[in-house]
PDB file of C-alpha atoms and ligand atoms in Angstrom:
ATOM      1  CA  UNK U   1      91.986  60.864 107.920  1.00  0.00           C
ATOM      2  CA  UNK U   2      93.667  64.209 108.618  1.00  0.00           C
ATOM      3  CA  UNK U   3      96.418  63.495 105.384  1.00  0.00           C
ATOM      4  CA  UNK U   4      96.702  67.065 103.172  1.00  0.00           C
ATOM      5  CA  UNK U   5      98.056  67.497 100.376  1.00  0.00           C
ATOM      6  CA  UNK U   6     100.105  70.879 100.176  1.00  0.00           C
ATOM      7  CA  UNK U   7     102.200  72.172  97.659  1.00  0.00           C
ATOM      8  CA  UNK U   8     102.404  67.575  95.951  1.00  0.00           C
ATOM      9  CA  UNK U   9     102.922  66.419  99.584  1.00  0.00           C
ATOM     10  CA  UNK U  10     101.160  64.609 101.375  1.00  0.00           C
ATOM     11  CA  UNK U  11     101.403  65.968 105.509  1.00  0.00           C
ATOM     12  CA  UNK U  12     100.377  63.091 107.725  1.00  0.00           C
ATOM     13  CA  UNK U  13      97.744  66.308 109.504  1.00  0.00           C
ATOM     14  CA  UNK U  14      97.402  69.825 108.919  1.00  0.00           C
ATOM     15  CA  UNK U  15      98.816  70.947 112.151  1.00  0.00           C
ATOM     16  CA  UNK U  16     101.660  72.606 112.580  1.00  0.00           C
ATOM     17  CA  UNK U  17     103.317  75.512 115.126  1.00  0.00           C
ATOM     18  CA  UNK U  18     102.735  79.505 114.506  1.00  0.00           C
ATOM     19  CA  UNK U  19     106.137  80.978 113.830  1.00  0.00           C
ATOM     20  CA  UNK U  20     107.538  82.085 116.560  1.00  0.00           C
ATOM     21  CA  UNK U  21     105.985  79.703 119.019  1.00  0.00           C
ATOM     22  CA  UNK U  22     108.221  76.562 119.937  1.00  0.00           C
ATOM     23  CA  UNK U  23     110.662  76.779 117.293  1.00  0.00           C
ATOM     24  CA  UNK U  24     113.374  79.478 118.189  1.00  0.00           C
ATOM     25  CA  UNK U  25     116.476  76.977 118.972  1.00  0.00           C
ATOM     26  CA  UNK U  26     117.135  73.727 117.431  1.00  0.00           C
ATOM     27  CA  UNK U  27     116.132  71.603 121.134  1.00  0.00           C
ATOM     28  CA  UNK U  28     112.632  73.241 120.463  1.00  0.00           C
ATOM     29  CA  UNK U  29     112.627  72.455 116.581  1.00  0.00           C
ATOM     30  CA  UNK U  30     113.141  68.545 117.018  1.00  0.00           C
ATOM     31  CA  UNK U  31     110.448  68.379 119.820  1.00  0.00           C
ATOM     32  CA  UNK U  32     108.427  70.072 117.438  1.00  0.00           C
ATOM     33  CA  UNK U  33     109.909  67.727 114.293  1.00  0.00           C
ATOM     34  CA  UNK U  34     109.187  64.082 116.978  1.00  0.00           C
ATOM     35  CA  UNK U  35     105.730  65.742 118.060  1.00  0.00           C
ATOM     36  CA  UNK U  36     102.237  64.747 116.830  1.00  0.00           C
ATOM     37  CA  UNK U  37     102.443  68.490 114.348  1.00  0.00           C
ATOM     38  CA  UNK U  38     101.891  67.393 110.356  1.00  0.00           C
ATOM     39  CA  UNK U  39     104.500  70.103 110.013  1.00  0.00           C
ATOM     40  CA  UNK U  40     106.356  72.759 111.427  1.00  0.00           C
ATOM     41  CA  UNK U  41     108.111  76.572 110.725  1.00  0.00           C
ATOM     42  CA  UNK U  42     110.991  78.072 112.270  1.00  0.00           C
ATOM     43  CA  UNK U  43     110.925  81.407 113.651  1.00  0.00           C
ATOM     44  CA  UNK U  44     110.560  84.037 111.960  1.00  0.00           C
ATOM     45  CA  UNK U  45     115.307  85.327 111.005  1.00  0.00           C
ATOM     46  CA  UNK U  46     116.955  88.561 110.451  1.00  0.00           C
ATOM     47  CA  UNK U  47     120.086  88.484 108.795  1.00  0.00           C
ATOM     48  CA  UNK U  48     121.612  88.697 112.037  1.00  0.00           C
ATOM     49  CA  UNK U  49     120.736  87.489 115.843  1.00  0.00           C
ATOM     50  CA  UNK U  50     118.697  89.538 117.368  1.00  0.00           C
ATOM     51  CA  UNK U  51     117.588  89.758 120.787  1.00  0.00           C
ATOM     52  CA  UNK U  52     114.698  91.265 120.796  1.00  0.00           C
ATOM     53  CA  UNK U  53     112.714  93.213 123.145  1.00  0.00           C
ATOM     54  CA  UNK U  54     112.923  93.295 126.711  1.00  0.00           C
ATOM     55  CA  UNK U  55     111.029  91.379 128.953  1.00  0.00           C
ATOM     56  CA  UNK U  56     108.520  90.864 130.207  1.00  0.00           C
ATOM     57  CA  UNK U  57     107.085  90.359 126.228  1.00  0.00           C
ATOM     58  CA  UNK U  58     105.147  87.719 127.086  1.00  0.00           C
ATOM     59  CA  UNK U  59     102.357  86.978 129.222  1.00  0.00           C
ATOM     60  CA  UNK U  60      99.643  84.529 129.058  1.00  0.00           C
ATOM     61  CA  UNK U  61      95.976  86.021 129.983  1.00  0.00           C
ATOM     62  CA  UNK U  62      92.562  83.785 130.632  1.00  0.00           C
ATOM     63  CA  UNK U  63      91.426  84.392 127.301  1.00  0.00           C
ATOM     64  CA  UNK U  64      94.675  84.493 124.630  1.00  0.00           C
ATOM     65  CA  UNK U  65      98.338  85.652 124.888  1.00  0.00           C
ATOM     66  CA  UNK U  66      99.968  89.353 124.662  1.00  0.00           C
ATOM     67  CA  UNK U  67     103.214  89.580 123.228  1.00  0.00           C
ATOM     68  CA  UNK U  68     105.885  92.013 122.556  1.00  0.00           C
ATOM     69  CA  UNK U  69     108.146  89.364 121.626  1.00  0.00           C
ATOM     70  CA  UNK U  70     110.346  91.871 118.675  1.00  0.00           C
ATOM     71  CA  UNK U  71     111.267  88.759 116.845  1.00  0.00           C
ATOM     72  CA  UNK U  72     114.747  87.638 118.703  1.00  0.00           C
ATOM     73  CA  UNK U  73     116.321  85.355 117.089  1.00  0.00           C
ATOM     74  CA  UNK U  74     119.070  83.047 116.620  1.00  0.00           C
ATOM     75  CA  UNK U  75     119.593  84.514 112.709  1.00  0.00           C
ATOM     76  CA  UNK U  76     119.659  83.673 109.056  1.00  0.00           C
ATOM     77  CA  UNK U  77     122.217  81.325 108.924  1.00  0.00           C
ATOM     78  CA  UNK U  78     121.685  79.211 112.518  1.00  0.00           C
ATOM     79  CA  UNK U  79     118.076  78.395 110.433  1.00  0.00           C
ATOM     80  CA  UNK U  80     119.393  77.711 107.384  1.00  0.00           C
ATOM     81  CA  UNK U  81     121.989  75.326 108.403  1.00  0.00           C
ATOM     82  CA  UNK U  82     119.739  73.515 111.181  1.00  0.00           C
ATOM     83  CA  UNK U  83     117.330  73.692 107.501  1.00  0.00           C
ATOM     84  CA  UNK U  84     119.672  71.723 105.449  1.00  0.00           C
ATOM     85  CA  UNK U  85     121.049  69.010 107.913  1.00  0.00           C
ATOM     86  CA  UNK U  86     117.565  68.191 108.461  1.00  0.00           C
ATOM     87  CA  UNK U  87     116.491  67.658 105.133  1.00  0.00           C
ATOM     88  CA  UNK U  88     118.916  65.188 103.983  1.00  0.00           C
ATOM     89  CA  UNK U  89     116.606  62.919 107.087  1.00  0.00           C
ATOM     90  CA  UNK U  90     113.252  63.040 106.195  1.00  0.00           C
ATOM     91  CA  UNK U  91     111.304  64.630 103.063  1.00  0.00           C
ATOM     92  CA  UNK U  92     108.722  66.405 104.866  1.00  0.00           C
ATOM     93  CA  UNK U  93     109.506  69.914 103.420  1.00  0.00           C
ATOM     94  CA  UNK U  94     110.820  72.527 106.283  1.00  0.00           C
ATOM     95  CA  UNK U  95     109.329  76.098 106.543  1.00  0.00           C
ATOM     96  CA  UNK U  96     111.573  78.666 106.779  1.00  0.00           C
ATOM     97  CA  UNK U  97     110.339  82.043 108.076  1.00  0.00           C
ATOM     98  CA  UNK U  98     111.944  85.661 106.818  1.00  0.00           C
ATOM     99  CA  UNK U  99     111.336  89.315 108.551  1.00  0.00           C
ATOM    100  CA  UNK U 100     113.324  91.376 108.008  1.00  0.00           C
ATOM    101  CA  UNK U 101     113.798  95.018 108.854  1.00  0.00           C
ATOM    102  CA  UNK U 102     113.733  96.481 105.356  1.00  0.00           C
ATOM    103  CA  UNK U 103     112.594  95.252 101.490  1.00  0.00           C
ATOM    104  CA  UNK U 104     117.152  95.006 101.212  1.00  0.00           C
ATOM    105  CA  UNK U 105     117.153  92.457 103.264  1.00  0.00           C
ATOM    106  CA  UNK U 106     114.136  90.535 102.979  1.00  0.00           C
ATOM    107  CA  UNK U 107     115.492  90.706  99.607  1.00  0.00           C
ATOM    108  CA  UNK U 108     118.912  89.356 100.487  1.00  0.00           C
ATOM    109  CA  UNK U 109     117.541  86.837 102.144  1.00  0.00           C
ATOM    110  CA  UNK U 110     115.421  85.648  99.889  1.00  0.00           C
ATOM    111  CA  UNK U 111     118.593  85.534  97.475  1.00  0.00           C
ATOM    112  CA  UNK U 112     120.504  83.282  99.678  1.00  0.00           C
ATOM    113  CA  UNK U 113     117.562  80.396 100.599  1.00  0.00           C
ATOM    114  CA  UNK U 114     117.862  80.604  96.251  1.00  0.00           C
ATOM    115  CA  UNK U 115     120.693  80.207  95.929  1.00  0.00           C
ATOM    116  CA  UNK U 116     120.745  77.662  98.555  1.00  0.00           C
ATOM    117  CA  UNK U 117     120.110  73.543  98.263  1.00  0.00           C
ATOM    118  CA  UNK U 118     116.925  74.295 100.994  1.00  0.00           C
ATOM    119  CA  UNK U 119     113.756  72.365  99.006  1.00  0.00           C
ATOM    120  CA  UNK U 120     111.055  73.531 101.616  1.00  0.00           C
ATOM    121  CA  UNK U 121     108.738  76.548 101.575  1.00  0.00           C
ATOM    122  CA  UNK U 122     109.289  79.631 102.588  1.00  0.00           C
ATOM    123  CA  UNK U 123     107.380  82.128 104.512  1.00  0.00           C
ATOM    124  CA  UNK U 124     108.006  86.083 104.009  1.00  0.00           C
ATOM    125  CA  UNK U 125     106.710  87.197 107.368  1.00  0.00           C
ATOM    126  CA  UNK U 126     105.534  90.784 106.218  1.00  0.00           C
ATOM    127  CA  UNK U 127     102.377  91.047 109.841  1.00  0.00           C
ATOM    128  CA  UNK U 128     105.255  91.634 112.701  1.00  0.00           C
ATOM    129  CA  UNK U 129     103.783  94.533 115.083  1.00  0.00           C
ATOM    130  CA  UNK U 130     106.171  94.620 117.449  1.00  0.00           C
ATOM    131  CA  UNK U 131     108.964  95.985 116.528  1.00  0.00           C
ATOM    132  CA  UNK U 132     109.233  99.660 117.190  1.00  0.00           C
ATOM    133  CA  UNK U 133     109.423 102.180 114.862  1.00  0.00           C
ATOM    134  CA  UNK U 134     109.046  99.763 111.951  1.00  0.00           C
ATOM    135  CA  UNK U 135     105.184  99.727 110.791  1.00  0.00           C
ATOM    136  CA  UNK U 136     103.409  96.500 109.629  1.00  0.00           C
ATOM    137  CA  UNK U 137     104.939  96.142 106.330  1.00  0.00           C
ATOM    138  CA  UNK U 138     101.400  94.637 105.134  1.00  0.00           C
ATOM    139  CA  UNK U 139      99.105  97.119 106.600  1.00  0.00           C
ATOM    140  CA  UNK U 140     100.922  99.488 103.318  1.00  0.00           C
ATOM    141  CA  UNK U 141      99.584  98.185 100.197  1.00  0.00           C
ATOM    142  CA  UNK U 142     102.811  99.192  97.772  1.00  0.00           C
ATOM    143  CA  UNK U 143     105.340  98.627  99.725  1.00  0.00           C
ATOM    144  CA  UNK U 144     103.703  95.198 100.326  1.00  0.00           C
ATOM    145  CA  UNK U 145     103.250  95.094  96.364  1.00  0.00           C
ATOM    146  CA  UNK U 146     106.979  96.794  95.662  1.00  0.00           C
ATOM    147  CA  UNK U 147     108.383  93.673  97.608  1.00  0.00           C
ATOM    148  CA  UNK U 148     106.357  91.141  95.858  1.00  0.00           C
ATOM    149  CA  UNK U 149     107.281  93.185  92.632  1.00  0.00           C
ATOM    150  CA  UNK U 150     111.091  93.261  93.703  1.00  0.00           C
ATOM    151  CA  UNK U 151     111.116  89.178  95.454  1.00  0.00           C
ATOM    152  CA  UNK U 152     109.382  87.669  91.883  1.00  0.00           C
ATOM    153  CA  UNK U 153     112.044  88.692  89.282  1.00  0.00           C
ATOM    154  CA  UNK U 154     114.167  86.173  91.260  1.00  0.00           C
ATOM    155  CA  UNK U 155     112.568  83.282  93.700  1.00  0.00           C
ATOM    156  CA  UNK U 156     111.616  80.565  92.325  1.00  0.00           C
ATOM    157  CA  UNK U 157     110.930  78.235  95.345  1.00  0.00           C
ATOM    158  CA  UNK U 158     107.543  77.824  96.607  1.00  0.00           C
ATOM    159  CA  UNK U 159     106.869  81.377  98.895  1.00  0.00           C
ATOM    160  CA  UNK U 160     104.077  81.818 101.124  1.00  0.00           C
ATOM    161  CA  UNK U 161     103.612  85.458 102.907  1.00  0.00           C
ATOM    162  CA  UNK U 162     102.132  85.814 106.590  1.00  0.00           C
ATOM    163  CA  UNK U 163      99.457  88.571 106.501  1.00  0.00           C
ATOM    164  CA  UNK U 164      98.137  90.643 109.658  1.00  0.00           C
ATOM    165  CA  UNK U 165      94.486  90.988 110.282  1.00  0.00           C
ATOM    166  CA  UNK U 166      91.826  93.173 108.337  1.00  0.00           C
ATOM    167  CA  UNK U 167      88.865  94.684 109.188  1.00  0.00           C
ATOM    168  CA  UNK U 168      87.338  96.208 105.994  1.00  0.00           C
ATOM    169  CA  UNK U 169      86.010  94.479 102.667  1.00  0.00           C
ATOM    170  CA  UNK U 170      87.722  97.206 101.091  1.00  0.00           C
ATOM    171  CA  UNK U 171      91.051  96.271 102.707  1.00  0.00           C
ATOM    172  CA  UNK U 172      90.401  92.086 101.702  1.00  0.00           C
ATOM    173  CA  UNK U 173      90.093  93.176  98.098  1.00  0.00           C
ATOM    174  CA  UNK U 174      92.323  95.490  98.069  1.00  0.00           C
ATOM    175  CA  UNK U 175      94.991  92.681  99.466  1.00  0.00           C
ATOM    176  CA  UNK U 176      93.631  89.932  97.365  1.00  0.00           C
ATOM    177  CA  UNK U 177      94.098  91.800  94.106  1.00  0.00           C
ATOM    178  CA  UNK U 178      97.403  92.506  95.261  1.00  0.00           C
ATOM    179  CA  UNK U 179      98.030  88.978  95.758  1.00  0.00           C
ATOM    180  CA  UNK U 180      96.469  87.126  92.620  1.00  0.00           C
ATOM    181  CA  UNK U 181      99.222  88.819  90.753  1.00  0.00           C
ATOM    182  CA  UNK U 182     102.148  87.377  91.765  1.00  0.00           C
ATOM    183  CA  UNK U 183     102.652  82.888  92.230  1.00  0.00           C
ATOM    184  CA  UNK U 184     102.505  82.765  95.660  1.00  0.00           C
ATOM    185  CA  UNK U 185     101.975  79.387  96.902  1.00  0.00           C
ATOM    186  CA  UNK U 186      99.755  80.026 100.181  1.00  0.00           C
ATOM    187  CA  UNK U 187      99.070  83.060 102.160  1.00  0.00           C
ATOM    188  CA  UNK U 188      98.862  82.821 106.265  1.00  0.00           C
ATOM    189  CA  UNK U 189      95.678  84.470 107.954  1.00  0.00           C
ATOM    190  CA  UNK U 190      96.792  86.020 110.281  1.00  0.00           C
ATOM    191  CA  UNK U 191      99.585  86.610 112.585  1.00  0.00           C
ATOM    192  CA  UNK U 192      98.587  88.262 115.756  1.00  0.00           C
ATOM    193  CA  UNK U 193      95.636  91.659 116.459  1.00  0.00           C
ATOM    194  CA  UNK U 194      98.454  94.208 116.749  1.00  0.00           C
ATOM    195  CA  UNK U 195      99.152  96.598 119.042  1.00  0.00           C
ATOM    196  CA  UNK U 196      96.245  95.531 122.062  1.00  0.00           C
ATOM    197  CA  UNK U 197      96.167  96.517 125.563  1.00  0.00           C
ATOM    198  CA  UNK U 198      95.831  93.947 128.744  1.00  0.00           C
ATOM    199  CA  UNK U 199      95.485  95.634 131.855  1.00  0.00           C
ATOM    200  CA  UNK U 200      96.017  94.131 135.463  1.00  0.00           C
ATOM    201  CA  UNK U 201      93.848  95.068 137.800  1.00  0.00           C
ATOM    202  CA  UNK U 202      95.197  94.133 140.873  1.00  0.00           C
ATOM    203  CA  UNK U 203      98.736  96.268 139.918  1.00  0.00           C
ATOM    204  CA  UNK U 204      96.391  98.994 137.211  1.00  0.00           C
ATOM    205  CA  UNK U 205      99.635  98.075 135.268  1.00  0.00           C
ATOM    206  CA  UNK U 206     100.771  96.342 131.909  1.00  0.00           C
ATOM    207  CA  UNK U 207     101.989  92.881 131.808  1.00  0.00           C
ATOM    208  CA  UNK U 208     104.466  93.457 129.334  1.00  0.00           C
ATOM    209  CA  UNK U 209     107.490  96.214 129.123  1.00  0.00           C
ATOM    210  CA  UNK U 210     107.956  96.938 125.718  1.00  0.00           C
ATOM    211  CA  UNK U 211     105.930  99.996 123.917  1.00  0.00           C
ATOM    212  CA  UNK U 212     104.338 100.224 127.216  1.00  0.00           C
ATOM    213  CA  UNK U 213     101.733  97.420 127.352  1.00  0.00           C
ATOM    214  CA  UNK U 214     101.056  97.275 123.566  1.00  0.00           C
ATOM    215  CA  UNK U 215     101.335  94.141 122.422  1.00  0.00           C
ATOM    216  CA  UNK U 216      99.521  91.303 119.647  1.00  0.00           C
ATOM    217  CA  UNK U 217      96.905  89.362 120.592  1.00  0.00           C
ATOM    218  CA  UNK U 218      96.300  85.515 120.115  1.00  0.00           C
ATOM    219  CA  UNK U 219      94.310  82.566 121.290  1.00  0.00           C
ATOM    220  CA  UNK U 220      90.370  82.683 122.027  1.00  0.00           C
ATOM    221  CA  UNK U 221      90.043  86.216 121.536  1.00  0.00           C
ATOM    222  CA  UNK U 222      90.869  86.206 117.641  1.00  0.00           C
ATOM    223  CA  UNK U 223      89.515  83.196 116.237  1.00  0.00           C
ATOM    224  CA  UNK U 224      86.038  85.186 114.803  1.00  0.00           C
ATOM    225  CA  UNK U 225      88.306  87.565 112.950  1.00  0.00           C
ATOM    226  CA  UNK U 226      91.051  85.061 111.556  1.00  0.00           C
ATOM    227  CA  UNK U 227      88.317  82.999 110.281  1.00  0.00           C
ATOM    228  CA  UNK U 228      87.116  85.781 108.783  1.00  0.00           C
ATOM    229  CA  UNK U 229      90.264  86.354 107.140  1.00  0.00           C
ATOM    230  CA  UNK U 230      90.592  83.290 106.142  1.00  0.00           C
ATOM    231  CA  UNK U 231      86.843  82.946 104.400  1.00  0.00           C
ATOM    232  CA  UNK U 232      87.625  86.331 102.265  1.00  0.00           C
ATOM    233  CA  UNK U 233      91.230  85.635 101.220  1.00  0.00           C
ATOM    234  CA  UNK U 234      89.314  82.057 100.026  1.00  0.00           C
ATOM    235  CA  UNK U 235      87.152  83.364  98.474  1.00  0.00           C
ATOM    236  CA  UNK U 236      88.464  86.035  97.150  1.00  0.00           C
ATOM    237  CA  UNK U 237      92.506  84.273  95.880  1.00  0.00           C
ATOM    238  CA  UNK U 238      92.984  82.260  92.651  1.00  0.00           C
ATOM    239  CA  UNK U 239      92.805  78.638  93.576  1.00  0.00           C
ATOM    240  CA  UNK U 240      96.480  78.083  93.487  1.00  0.00           C
ATOM    241  CA  UNK U 241      96.804  79.923  96.675  1.00  0.00           C
ATOM    242  CA  UNK U 242      96.207  77.823  99.127  1.00  0.00           C
ATOM    243  CA  UNK U 243      95.574  79.137 103.024  1.00  0.00           C
ATOM    244  CA  UNK U 244      97.412  78.713 106.177  1.00  0.00           C
ATOM    245  CA  UNK U 245      94.609  79.678 109.061  1.00  0.00           C
ATOM    246  CA  UNK U 246      95.923  80.926 111.606  1.00  0.00           C
ATOM    247  CA  UNK U 247      94.112  82.332 115.144  1.00  0.00           C
ATOM    248  CA  UNK U 248      92.355  80.578 118.582  1.00  0.00           C
ATOM    249  CA  UNK U 249      93.190  77.454 118.083  1.00  0.00           C
ATOM    250  CA  UNK U 250      92.967  75.085 120.819  1.00  0.00           C
ATOM    251  CA  UNK U 251      90.464  72.952 119.377  1.00  0.00           C
ATOM    252  CA  UNK U 252      89.522  70.686 116.982  1.00  0.00           C
ATOM    253  CA  UNK U 253      86.319  72.564 116.692  1.00  0.00           C
ATOM    254  CA  UNK U 254      87.856  75.317 116.290  1.00  0.00           C
ATOM    255  CA  UNK U 255      90.544  73.525 113.392  1.00  0.00           C
ATOM    256  CA  UNK U 256      87.188  72.359 112.446  1.00  0.00           C
ATOM    257  CA  UNK U 257      86.194  75.744 111.154  1.00  0.00           C
ATOM    258  CA  UNK U 258      89.230  77.040 110.176  1.00  0.00           C
ATOM    259  CA  UNK U 259      89.204  74.225 107.306  1.00  0.00           C
ATOM    260  CA  UNK U 260      85.145  74.781 106.321  1.00  0.00           C
ATOM    261  CA  UNK U 261      86.184  78.956 105.881  1.00  0.00           C
ATOM    262  CA  UNK U 262      88.745  77.237 103.480  1.00  0.00           C
ATOM    263  CA  UNK U 263      92.122  76.383 104.952  1.00  0.00           C
ATOM    264  CA  UNK U 264      94.695  74.041 104.159  1.00  0.00           C
ATOM    265  CA  UNK U 265      96.974  73.647 106.585  1.00  0.00           C
ATOM    266  CA  UNK U 266      96.670  75.040 110.616  1.00  0.00           C
ATOM    267  CA  UNK U 267      98.514  77.208 112.010  1.00  0.00           C
ATOM    268  CA  UNK U 268      98.819  76.970 116.483  1.00  0.00           C
ATOM    269  CA  UNK U 269     100.479  79.739 118.345  1.00  0.00           C
ATOM    270  CA  UNK U 270      99.080  80.918 121.855  1.00  0.00           C
ATOM    271  CA  UNK U 271      97.484  77.565 122.815  1.00  0.00           C
ATOM    272  CA  UNK U 272     100.611  75.504 122.075  1.00  0.00           C
ATOM    273  CA  UNK U 273     102.408  78.427 123.819  1.00  0.00           C
ATOM    274  CA  UNK U 274     100.209  77.052 127.286  1.00  0.00           C
ATOM    275  CA  UNK U 275     100.267  73.498 127.173  1.00  0.00           C
ATOM    276  CA  UNK U 276     103.386  72.113 124.649  1.00  0.00           C
ATOM    277  CA  UNK U 277     104.461  69.768 121.454  1.00  0.00           C
ATOM    278  CA  UNK U 278     101.670  67.505 122.801  1.00  0.00           C
ATOM    279  CA  UNK U 279      98.414  69.696 122.342  1.00  0.00           C
ATOM    280  CA  UNK U 280      99.262  68.240 118.535  1.00  0.00           C
ATOM    281  CA  UNK U 281      98.116  64.998 119.651  1.00  0.00           C
ATOM    282  CA  UNK U 282      95.576  65.758 121.376  1.00  0.00           C
ATOM    283  CA  UNK U 283      94.357  68.692 118.008  1.00  0.00           C
ATOM    284  CA  UNK U 284      94.602  65.678 115.539  1.00  0.00           C
ATOM    285  CA  UNK U 285      92.566  63.357 117.724  1.00  0.00           C
ATOM    286  CA  UNK U 286      89.862  65.855 118.323  1.00  0.00           C
ATOM    287  CA  UNK U 287      89.434  66.914 114.638  1.00  0.00           C
ATOM    288  CA  UNK U 288      89.003  63.633 113.265  1.00  0.00           C
ATOM    289  CA  UNK U 289      86.345  63.128 116.631  1.00  0.00           C
ATOM    290  CA  UNK U 290      84.510  65.537 114.873  1.00  0.00           C
ATOM    291  CA  UNK U 291      84.855  64.547 111.418  1.00  0.00           C
ATOM    292  CA  UNK U 292      83.299  60.781 112.127  1.00  0.00           C
ATOM    293  CA  UNK U 293      80.708  62.966 113.833  1.00  0.00           C
ATOM    294  CA  UNK U 294      79.716  64.617 110.675  1.00  0.00           C
ATOM    295  CA  UNK U 295      80.902  61.315 108.794  1.00  0.00           C
ATOM    296  CA  UNK U 296      83.591  62.662 106.820  1.00  0.00           C
ATOM    297  CA  UNK U 297      86.529  60.591 105.689  1.00  0.00           C
ATOM    298  CA  UNK U 298      88.982  63.091 104.486  1.00  0.00           C
ATOM    299  CA  UNK U 299      88.959  67.024 104.443  1.00  0.00           C
ATOM    300  CA  UNK U 300      89.061  67.679 100.923  1.00  0.00           C
ATOM    301  CA  UNK U 301      85.260  66.631 101.850  1.00  0.00           C
ATOM    302  CA  UNK U 302      84.524  69.827 103.613  1.00  0.00           C
ATOM    303  CA  UNK U 303      87.063  72.806 103.338  1.00  0.00           C
ATOM    304  CA  UNK U 304      85.652  75.406 102.450  1.00  0.00           C
ATOM    305  CA  UNK U 305      81.982  74.671 102.724  1.00  0.00           C
ATOM    306  CA  UNK U 306      80.612  77.545 104.667  1.00  0.00           C
ATOM    307  CA  UNK U 307      76.973  77.980 104.225  1.00  0.00           C
ATOM    308  CA  UNK U 308      75.695  81.284 104.432  1.00  0.00           C
ATOM    309  CA  UNK U 309      72.029  82.463 104.901  1.00  0.00           C
ATOM    310  CA  UNK U 310      70.197  82.752 101.704  1.00  0.00           C
TER     311      UNK U 310
HETATM  312  C1  SIN T 401     107.357  88.913 117.811  1.00  0.00           C
HETATM  313  O1  SIN T 401     108.208  88.127 117.940  1.00  0.00           O
HETATM  314  O2  SIN T 401     107.459  89.639 118.115  1.00  0.00           O
HETATM  315  C2  SIN T 401     106.602  88.058 116.869  1.00  0.00           C
HETATM  316  C3  SIN T 401     106.596  87.645 115.574  1.00  0.00           C
HETATM  317  C4  SIN T 401     105.355  88.427 114.863  1.00  0.00           C
HETATM  318  O3  SIN T 401     104.800  88.824 115.325  1.00  0.00           O
HETATM  319  O4  SIN T 401     105.721  88.307 113.683  1.00  0.00           O
END
């Protein structure tokens, strides 16, 4: 019932982890691989291993989470080696995420992926808000275009981009115009809402250490923004560019809403962090029950069919 065709592969269901959550080590990746998730993605890699920002750098709050991880990861080669081994055992495509500190680093990693035997999907993360001194690439439209221009001179494997949230119709239009110029497989909307601030009311103190407490917001807080971004890109991008909906998915109902807005795959971040990989079983059951109640046999029957008021 939840089978989802994405990039010519039938995934058992549309659910995945969001990159950054439960996907840094082989142990965590293996746990995702044996969970009920339809697919999974690795932590965004940088060319070399990175320790990331100082701790505490992630904090659960009642309506979501705040984080300033700063791209801690075990380095590009660690994830490439894992991916190449993993794909010997399964036909299910693996998602590889890269987040270089510069255009040159992104190009270098993508060239290695292109030259390798990696047969999965690559996500270029243009939206990490947490590296001090490095603004998010996707808020700089010229740099985004320059990056994609360079990437598509050589990259031929399926590639998606992870975007930050946008908040203005003009920005949806401008970004969609840029993205539509390229043979992108998908856009992933949204990364966390960057640079929020959460205060512990007992201590009058911020709750994470990096950047004096500023960090990306996820969870329930972000669902309306995520849905708006999914919808805005679904209605503006050429149909070949699919949407991965990420942001505020806690229940089957949240997943249903992302699909109604036009998402094909769905990623879960904050709530996966809170519940662990068992969440995927709950989400698949909840989504299937909603579909049964509404009389749908397949997701394609309602994907993108959000109604507006005439
Ligand atoms: C981080 O490592 O800071 C989070 C990754 C991201 O937001 O892209």
